[in-house]
Amino acid sequence: MKNIAVFTSGGDAPGMNAAVRAVVRKSIFHGLNIYGIKRGFQGLINHEIVPMELGSVADTIHRGGTILLTARSPEFLTAEGQAKAIAFLQDQQIEGLVVIGGDGSFRGARVLHDAGIMTVGVPATIDNDIAFTDHCIGFDTAVNTVTDAINKLRDTATSHERIYVIEVMGRDSGHIALQAGLAGGAESIIVPEAPFDLTEVCNRLQHGVERGKLHSVILVAEGAGSAIHIGDEIKRIMQLDIRVTILGHLQRGGTPTAFDRILASRLAAKGVDMLIEGKSGMMAGYYKGEIKATSFEDIFNNNQEFNWEDYKLASILAI
Ligand code: F6P
């Protein structure tokens, strides 16, 4: 193997730059030529390739976003788009590819693997919804961002003796809501993984009011419903002053935490090792304390486990 390429794809996640940096420097360390593809799968179709050198990734480890840019590519979902991407990689004599992204990106990566291009995945998504990796790059930073937002909203909620409903990202999963809710001491955490009963949420709030709580925070994962709707319902049932905040895309930005940078460095370096060892169609994950390779097939056939212990604990601690 002589020529490999790297790209970032799907929603950006803090720490993607640290992962790109590690792929570039580890590849150069092993004497490989390394190329960056801009805008993910769309960049393959549009022939956006740049040679990467040691200096290309200088001063990037602490930056959010992705220097390679990212995109969601509807064109790559078509047979024609896939053929163009494969032809481009063959034409450029790219023998190995590191795809940094989430589940959708790995599905695209498998298409390339099936076409005979050695392809490995490095998990990066704030949603943390990929099986066989306890952490995806970007999740820790997003949880810290949300926790910081809860702290700030709690200040004003206390001053005004209000209830705040905060909506967080996570697509169909509640991992961000759960971990940030636990860290931020949320009174209720509403996630898609668990059925929720608004009457019970209101009873819990009422109990808090009765024992003199000055404020309450309810965290809603976007996949469980709209915070605006839930806030309106609570207002109707309890006749209390409610404010709703949707944190939105700010959860995807910001400087990555040390944890995410270290994770990105380790997983991306493992991805390069996997290619050198001839592994393809696999993801480099951090699972049960070990950096290990898992096939895309196993990842697609399993869900990231929801942490029910933490869910119960958060509920107990918020009484
Ligand atoms: O997958 C990351 C994520 O931020 C999800 O949490 C969210 O549902 C989605 O992407 C938003 O996507 P877009 O950037 O296209 O609005």
Tab-separated table of C-alpha atoms and ligand atoms in Angstrom:
chain	number	residue	atom	x	y	z
A	1	MET	CA	0.000	0.000	0.000
A	2	LYS	CA	1.366	3.376	-1.011
A	3	ASN	CA	-1.489	5.871	-1.382
A	4	ILE	CA	-4.227	6.413	1.150
A	5	ALA	CA	-6.876	9.103	1.567
A	6	VAL	CA	-8.940	10.496	4.411
A	7	PHE	CA	-12.202	12.418	4.588
A	8	THR	CA	-14.809	13.607	7.071
A	9	SER	CA	-18.477	13.058	6.339
A	10	GLY	CA	-21.972	13.733	7.739
A	11	GLY	CA	-22.566	16.114	10.651
A	12	ASP	CA	-19.316	17.564	11.935
A	13	ALA	CA	-18.115	16.697	15.437
A	14	PRO	CA	-15.483	18.352	17.653
A	15	GLY	CA	-12.305	16.291	17.416
A	16	MET	CA	-12.600	15.514	13.694
A	17	ASN	CA	-9.535	17.687	13.078
A	18	ALA	CA	-7.555	15.782	15.690
A	19	ALA	CA	-8.537	12.583	13.857
A	20	VAL	CA	-7.500	13.967	10.436
A	21	ARG	CA	-4.206	15.112	11.959
A	22	ALA	CA	-3.532	11.654	13.389
A	23	VAL	CA	-4.321	9.920	10.081
A	24	VAL	CA	-2.015	12.284	8.186
A	25	ARG	CA	0.914	12.083	10.589
A	26	LYS	CA	0.638	8.332	11.229
A	27	SER	CA	0.530	7.675	7.475
A	28	ILE	CA	3.581	9.855	6.838
A	29	PHE	CA	5.365	8.130	9.728
A	30	HIS	CA	4.831	4.817	7.905
A	31	GLY	CA	6.081	6.231	4.587
A	32	LEU	CA	2.661	6.408	2.907
A	33	ASN	CA	1.382	9.151	0.615
A	34	ILE	CA	-1.687	10.658	2.229
A	35	TYR	CA	-4.414	12.677	0.488
A	36	GLY	CA	-7.356	14.617	1.862
A	37	ILE	CA	-10.745	14.508	0.133
A	38	LYS	CA	-12.860	17.619	0.653
A	39	ARG	CA	-16.602	17.438	1.447
A	40	GLY	CA	-16.774	13.701	2.084
A	41	PHE	CA	-18.433	11.418	-0.468
A	42	GLN	CA	-19.487	14.427	-2.543
A	43	GLY	CA	-15.802	15.349	-2.872
A	44	LEU	CA	-15.083	11.903	-4.361
A	45	ILE	CA	-17.763	12.510	-6.974
A	46	ASN	CA	-16.494	16.046	-7.651
A	47	HIS	CA	-12.789	15.058	-7.656
A	48	GLU	CA	-11.748	17.282	-4.724
A	49	ILE	CA	-8.422	15.831	-3.633
A	50	VAL	CA	-5.444	17.528	-1.966
A	51	PRO	CA	-2.077	16.053	-1.010
A	52	MET	CA	-1.563	16.298	2.756
A	53	GLU	CA	1.773	17.008	4.380
A	54	LEU	CA	2.927	17.297	7.995
A	55	GLY	CA	2.232	21.039	7.896
A	56	SER	CA	-1.277	20.591	6.434
A	57	VAL	CA	-2.563	19.627	9.865
A	58	ALA	CA	-0.411	21.956	11.966
A	59	ASP	CA	-2.344	24.030	14.512
A	60	THR	CA	-5.561	22.030	14.080
A	61	ILE	CA	-5.716	19.626	17.044
A	62	HIS	CA	-7.651	22.105	19.193
A	63	ARG	CA	-10.036	23.388	16.533
A	64	GLY	CA	-13.692	22.427	16.209
A	65	GLY	CA	-15.292	21.704	12.822
A	66	THR	CA	-13.296	19.978	10.105
A	67	ILE	CA	-10.573	21.440	7.904
A	68	LEU	CA	-11.561	18.950	5.174
A	69	LEU	CA	-15.142	20.263	5.250
A	70	THR	CA	-18.056	17.863	5.328
A	71	ALA	CA	-21.291	17.197	3.498
A	72	ARG	CA	-24.253	14.874	3.280
A	73	SER	CA	-24.275	13.548	-0.299
A	74	PRO	CA	-27.637	12.472	-1.755
A	75	GLU	CA	-25.766	11.843	-5.046
A	76	PHE	CA	-23.630	9.128	-3.450
A	77	LEU	CA	-26.844	7.244	-2.601
A	78	THR	CA	-27.380	6.680	-6.351
A	79	ALA	CA	-25.649	3.926	-8.347
A	80	GLU	CA	-24.314	6.575	-10.740
A	81	GLY	CA	-22.808	8.655	-7.914
A	82	GLN	CA	-21.175	5.586	-6.410
A	83	ALA	CA	-19.703	4.573	-9.778
A	84	LYS	CA	-18.214	8.065	-10.211
A	85	ALA	CA	-16.666	7.966	-6.722
A	86	ILE	CA	-15.187	4.496	-7.233
A	87	ALA	CA	-13.811	5.403	-10.663
A	88	PHE	CA	-12.159	8.499	-9.194
A	89	LEU	CA	-10.458	6.532	-6.406
A	90	GLN	CA	-9.217	3.950	-8.921
A	91	ASP	CA	-8.009	6.656	-11.282
A	92	GLN	CA	-6.055	8.333	-8.441
A	93	GLN	CA	-4.643	4.927	-7.399
A	94	ILE	CA	-5.950	5.371	-3.855
A	95	GLU	CA	-5.595	1.961	-2.255
A	96	GLY	CA	-6.889	2.697	1.228
A	97	LEU	CA	-9.421	5.096	2.692
A	98	VAL	CA	-10.148	6.351	6.214
A	99	VAL	CA	-13.726	7.605	6.610
A	100	ILE	CA	-14.323	9.763	9.697
A	101	GLY	CA	-18.030	10.081	10.487
A	102	GLY	CA	-21.136	8.392	11.827
A	103	ASP	CA	-23.463	5.578	10.866
A	104	GLY	CA	-24.520	7.054	7.487
A	105	SER	CA	-20.878	7.583	6.542
A	106	PHE	CA	-20.048	3.978	7.439
A	107	ARG	CA	-22.855	2.764	5.167
A	108	GLY	CA	-21.193	4.697	2.352
A	109	ALA	CA	-17.804	3.311	3.386
A	110	ARG	CA	-19.175	-0.207	3.067
A	111	VAL	CA	-20.163	0.484	-0.550
A	112	LEU	CA	-16.529	1.370	-1.293
A	113	HIS	CA	-15.302	-1.683	0.611
A	114	ASP	CA	-17.686	-3.894	-1.401
A	115	ALA	CA	-16.239	-2.344	-4.576
A	116	GLY	CA	-12.784	-3.569	-3.545
A	117	ILE	CA	-11.367	-0.354	-2.071
A	118	MET	CA	-9.810	-0.942	1.340
A	119	THR	CA	-11.893	1.226	3.645
A	120	VAL	CA	-11.965	1.700	7.414
A	121	GLY	CA	-14.155	3.889	9.614
A	122	VAL	CA	-13.367	6.152	12.563
A	123	PRO	CA	-16.500	6.966	14.608
A	124	ALA	CA	-17.175	10.693	14.980
A	125	THR	CA	-20.643	11.940	15.860
A	126	ILE	CA	-21.963	13.919	18.793
A	127	ASP	CA	-24.940	11.499	18.894
A	128	ASN	CA	-22.762	8.611	20.181
A	129	ASP	CA	-25.148	6.201	18.474
A	130	ILE	CA	-22.675	3.691	17.011
A	131	ALA	CA	-22.452	0.159	18.422
A	132	PHE	CA	-19.120	-1.332	19.551
A	133	THR	CA	-17.596	1.957	20.579
A	134	ASP	CA	-18.383	3.339	24.022
A	135	HIS	CA	-17.495	6.812	22.819
A	136	CYS	CA	-17.642	8.479	19.431
A	137	ILE	CA	-15.395	11.465	18.767
A	138	GLY	CA	-17.280	14.676	19.609
A	139	PHE	CA	-19.712	13.216	22.139
A	140	ASP	CA	-17.713	14.246	25.210
A	141	THR	CA	-17.365	17.811	23.941
A	142	ALA	CA	-21.093	18.018	23.166
A	143	VAL	CA	-21.977	16.711	26.636
A	144	ASN	CA	-19.711	19.354	28.176
A	145	THR	CA	-21.274	22.069	25.999
A	146	VAL	CA	-24.772	21.044	27.087
A	147	THR	CA	-23.718	20.811	30.733
A	148	ASP	CA	-22.310	24.328	30.522
A	149	ALA	CA	-25.584	25.532	28.996
A	150	ILE	CA	-27.557	23.870	31.808
A	151	ASN	CA	-25.371	25.647	34.386
A	152	LYS	CA	-26.067	28.993	32.772
A	153	LEU	CA	-29.783	28.392	32.339
A	154	ARG	CA	-29.982	27.189	35.938
A	155	ASP	CA	-28.663	30.587	37.129
A	156	THR	CA	-31.442	32.483	35.436
A	157	ALA	CA	-34.036	29.785	36.214
A	158	THR	CA	-33.229	30.136	39.924
A	159	SER	CA	-33.382	33.929	39.862
A	160	HIS	CA	-36.826	33.826	38.268
A	161	GLU	CA	-38.027	30.643	40.013
A	162	ARG	CA	-38.887	29.115	36.684
A	163	ILE	CA	-38.947	25.751	34.994
A	164	TYR	CA	-36.689	25.419	31.956
A	165	VAL	CA	-37.212	22.860	29.222
A	166	ILE	CA	-34.034	22.362	27.193
A	167	GLU	CA	-33.941	20.458	23.900
A	168	VAL	CA	-30.702	18.753	22.895
A	169	MET	CA	-29.561	16.883	19.783
A	170	GLY	CA	-28.966	13.151	19.420
A	171	ARG	CA	-31.081	12.270	16.375
A	172	ASP	CA	-32.939	9.062	17.431
A	173	SER	CA	-30.889	8.551	20.581
A	174	GLY	CA	-30.878	10.038	24.068
A	175	HIS	CA	-27.199	9.637	24.976
A	176	ILE	CA	-26.404	13.371	25.049
A	177	ALA	CA	-29.546	14.113	27.094
A	178	LEU	CA	-28.762	11.350	29.571
A	179	GLN	CA	-25.108	12.176	30.215
A	180	ALA	CA	-25.570	15.960	30.260
A	181	GLY	CA	-28.689	15.539	32.399
A	182	LEU	CA	-26.731	13.484	34.895
A	183	ALA	CA	-23.854	15.982	34.893
A	184	GLY	CA	-26.189	18.975	35.102
A	185	GLY	CA	-28.548	17.543	37.714
A	186	ALA	CA	-31.654	17.777	35.519
A	187	GLU	CA	-34.934	17.104	37.332
A	188	SER	CA	-36.268	15.065	34.390
A	189	ILE	CA	-34.601	13.562	31.326
A	190	ILE	CA	-36.841	12.675	28.406
A	191	VAL	CA	-35.260	10.304	25.872
A	192	PRO	CA	-36.562	8.238	22.936
A	193	GLU	CA	-35.310	5.012	24.506
A	194	ALA	CA	-37.739	5.269	27.454
A	195	PRO	CA	-41.487	5.884	27.314
A	196	PHE	CA	-42.415	9.020	29.228
A	197	ASP	CA	-45.525	10.152	30.978
A	198	LEU	CA	-46.023	13.893	31.190
A	199	THR	CA	-48.233	13.544	34.266
A	200	GLU	CA	-45.359	11.855	36.064
A	201	VAL	CA	-42.981	14.630	34.940
A	202	CYS	CA	-45.446	17.212	36.308
A	203	ASN	CA	-45.866	15.297	39.593
A	204	ARG	CA	-42.122	15.320	40.005
A	205	LEU	CA	-42.017	19.073	39.309
A	206	GLN	CA	-44.852	19.665	41.769
A	207	HIS	CA	-43.000	17.679	44.409
A	208	GLY	CA	-39.958	19.903	43.824
A	209	VAL	CA	-42.020	23.081	44.114
A	210	GLU	CA	-43.545	21.827	47.383
A	211	ARG	CA	-40.209	21.118	48.958
A	212	GLY	CA	-38.987	24.598	48.049
A	213	LYS	CA	-36.985	24.081	44.847
A	214	LEU	CA	-36.439	27.439	43.198
A	215	HIS	CA	-36.130	26.052	39.688
A	216	SER	CA	-36.268	22.877	37.635
A	217	VAL	CA	-34.552	21.736	34.467
A	218	ILE	CA	-36.119	19.250	32.077
A	219	LEU	CA	-33.875	17.908	29.349
A	220	VAL	CA	-35.534	16.633	26.162
A	221	ALA	CA	-33.664	14.659	23.507
A	222	GLU	CA	-34.828	15.805	20.057
A	223	GLY	CA	-35.765	12.217	19.162
A	224	ALA	CA	-38.268	12.078	22.048
A	225	GLY	CA	-40.333	15.054	20.937
A	226	SER	CA	-40.388	18.806	20.669
A	227	ALA	CA	-39.375	20.808	23.739
A	228	ILE	CA	-41.785	23.537	22.629
A	229	HIS	CA	-44.690	21.095	22.652
A	230	ILE	CA	-43.637	19.538	25.958
A	231	GLY	CA	-43.155	22.999	27.497
A	232	ASP	CA	-46.652	24.068	26.348
A	233	GLU	CA	-48.186	20.938	27.836
A	234	ILE	CA	-46.450	21.410	31.203
A	235	LYS	CA	-47.557	25.047	31.236
A	236	ARG	CA	-51.148	23.977	30.547
A	237	ILE	CA	-51.159	21.251	33.204
A	238	MET	CA	-49.290	23.131	35.964
A	239	GLN	CA	-50.141	26.751	35.217
A	240	LEU	CA	-46.497	27.680	35.858
A	241	ASP	CA	-44.062	30.006	34.102
A	242	ILE	CA	-42.010	27.871	31.676
A	243	ARG	CA	-39.199	28.797	29.303
A	244	VAL	CA	-37.952	26.636	26.437
A	245	THR	CA	-34.414	26.651	24.991
A	246	ILE	CA	-33.377	24.649	21.925
A	247	LEU	CA	-29.598	24.332	21.985
A	248	GLY	CA	-29.353	23.269	18.315
A	249	HIS	CA	-26.133	23.339	16.320
A	250	LEU	CA	-24.019	25.056	18.956
A	251	GLN	CA	-23.700	21.525	20.367
A	252	ARG	CA	-21.613	20.587	17.314
A	253	GLY	CA	-19.079	23.397	17.609
A	254	GLY	CA	-16.324	24.474	19.957
A	255	THR	CA	-12.866	23.346	20.883
A	256	PRO	CA	-12.751	19.588	21.496
A	257	THR	CA	-12.141	18.371	25.047
A	258	ALA	CA	-8.862	16.661	25.881
A	259	PHE	CA	-10.811	13.375	26.010
A	260	ASP	CA	-12.053	13.811	22.425
A	261	ARG	CA	-8.615	14.788	21.131
A	262	ILE	CA	-6.998	11.757	22.757
A	263	LEU	CA	-9.768	9.447	21.536
A	264	ALA	CA	-9.499	10.900	18.007
A	265	SER	CA	-5.714	10.466	17.987
A	266	ARG	CA	-5.925	6.849	19.148
A	267	LEU	CA	-8.785	5.737	16.881
A	268	ALA	CA	-7.430	7.462	13.774
A	269	ALA	CA	-3.963	5.971	14.326
A	270	LYS	CA	-5.590	2.558	14.732
A	271	GLY	CA	-7.463	3.123	11.449
A	272	VAL	CA	-4.165	3.613	9.610
A	273	ASP	CA	-2.715	0.501	11.286
A	274	MET	CA	-5.770	-1.481	10.182
A	275	LEU	CA	-5.228	-0.487	6.550
A	276	ILE	CA	-1.551	-1.392	6.766
A	277	GLU	CA	-2.556	-4.779	8.238
A	278	GLY	CA	-4.910	-5.345	5.297
A	279	LYS	CA	-8.143	-4.865	7.251
A	280	SER	CA	-11.111	-3.352	5.440
A	281	GLY	CA	-14.865	-2.967	6.016
A	282	MET	CA	-14.218	-2.305	9.697
A	283	MET	CA	-14.342	0.489	12.270
A	284	ALA	CA	-11.683	1.377	14.846
A	285	GLY	CA	-13.619	1.731	18.110
A	286	TYR	CA	-13.008	2.163	21.817
A	287	TYR	CA	-14.965	-0.666	23.378
A	288	LYS	CA	-14.881	-1.820	27.004
A	289	GLY	CA	-11.510	-0.222	27.654
A	290	GLU	CA	-9.801	-1.435	24.470
A	291	ILE	CA	-9.127	0.003	21.034
A	292	LYS	CA	-10.459	-2.642	18.696
A	293	ALA	CA	-11.665	-3.273	15.154
A	294	THR	CA	-15.291	-4.289	14.520
A	295	SER	CA	-16.830	-5.085	11.150
A	296	PHE	CA	-19.354	-2.635	9.670
A	297	GLU	CA	-21.764	-5.568	9.468
A	298	ASP	CA	-21.694	-6.092	13.254
A	299	ILE	CA	-22.116	-2.363	13.789
A	300	PHE	CA	-25.144	-2.156	11.482
A	301	ASN	CA	-26.756	-5.171	13.161
A	302	ASN	CA	-26.490	-3.776	16.691
A	303	ASN	CA	-27.493	-0.632	18.544
A	304	GLN	CA	-25.392	1.418	20.882
A	305	GLU	CA	-26.475	0.289	24.354
A	306	PHE	CA	-28.460	2.817	26.333
A	307	ASN	CA	-27.082	3.259	29.848
A	308	TRP	CA	-30.093	2.266	31.928
A	309	GLU	CA	-28.048	2.329	35.144
A	310	ASP	CA	-27.238	5.998	34.597
A	311	TYR	CA	-30.852	6.675	33.618
A	312	LYS	CA	-32.121	5.220	36.913
A	313	LEU	CA	-29.385	7.005	38.854
A	314	ALA	CA	-30.205	10.392	37.318
A	315	SER	CA	-33.824	9.905	38.326
A	316	ILE	CA	-32.930	8.911	41.900
A	317	LEU	CA	-30.531	11.821	42.350
A	318	ALA	CA	-33.058	14.371	41.079
A	319	ILE	CA	-35.781	13.643	43.682
B	1	F6P	O1	-25.859	13.609	13.648
B	1	F6P	C1	-25.488	14.814	14.207
B	1	F6P	C2	-26.665	15.763	14.253
B	1	F6P	O2	-26.227	16.975	14.826
B	1	F6P	C3	-27.916	15.233	14.972
B	1	F6P	O3	-27.807	15.322	16.370
B	1	F6P	C4	-28.976	16.125	14.391
B	1	F6P	O4	-30.241	15.479	14.451
B	1	F6P	C5	-28.524	16.310	12.969
B	1	F6P	O5	-27.126	16.029	12.946
B	1	F6P	C6	-28.749	17.692	12.415
B	1	F6P	O6	-28.357	17.688	11.095
B	1	F6P	P1	-28.147	18.986	10.186
B	1	F6P	O7	-26.784	19.529	10.473
B	1	F6P	O8	-28.278	18.488	8.806
B	1	F6P	O9	-29.191	19.980	10.606
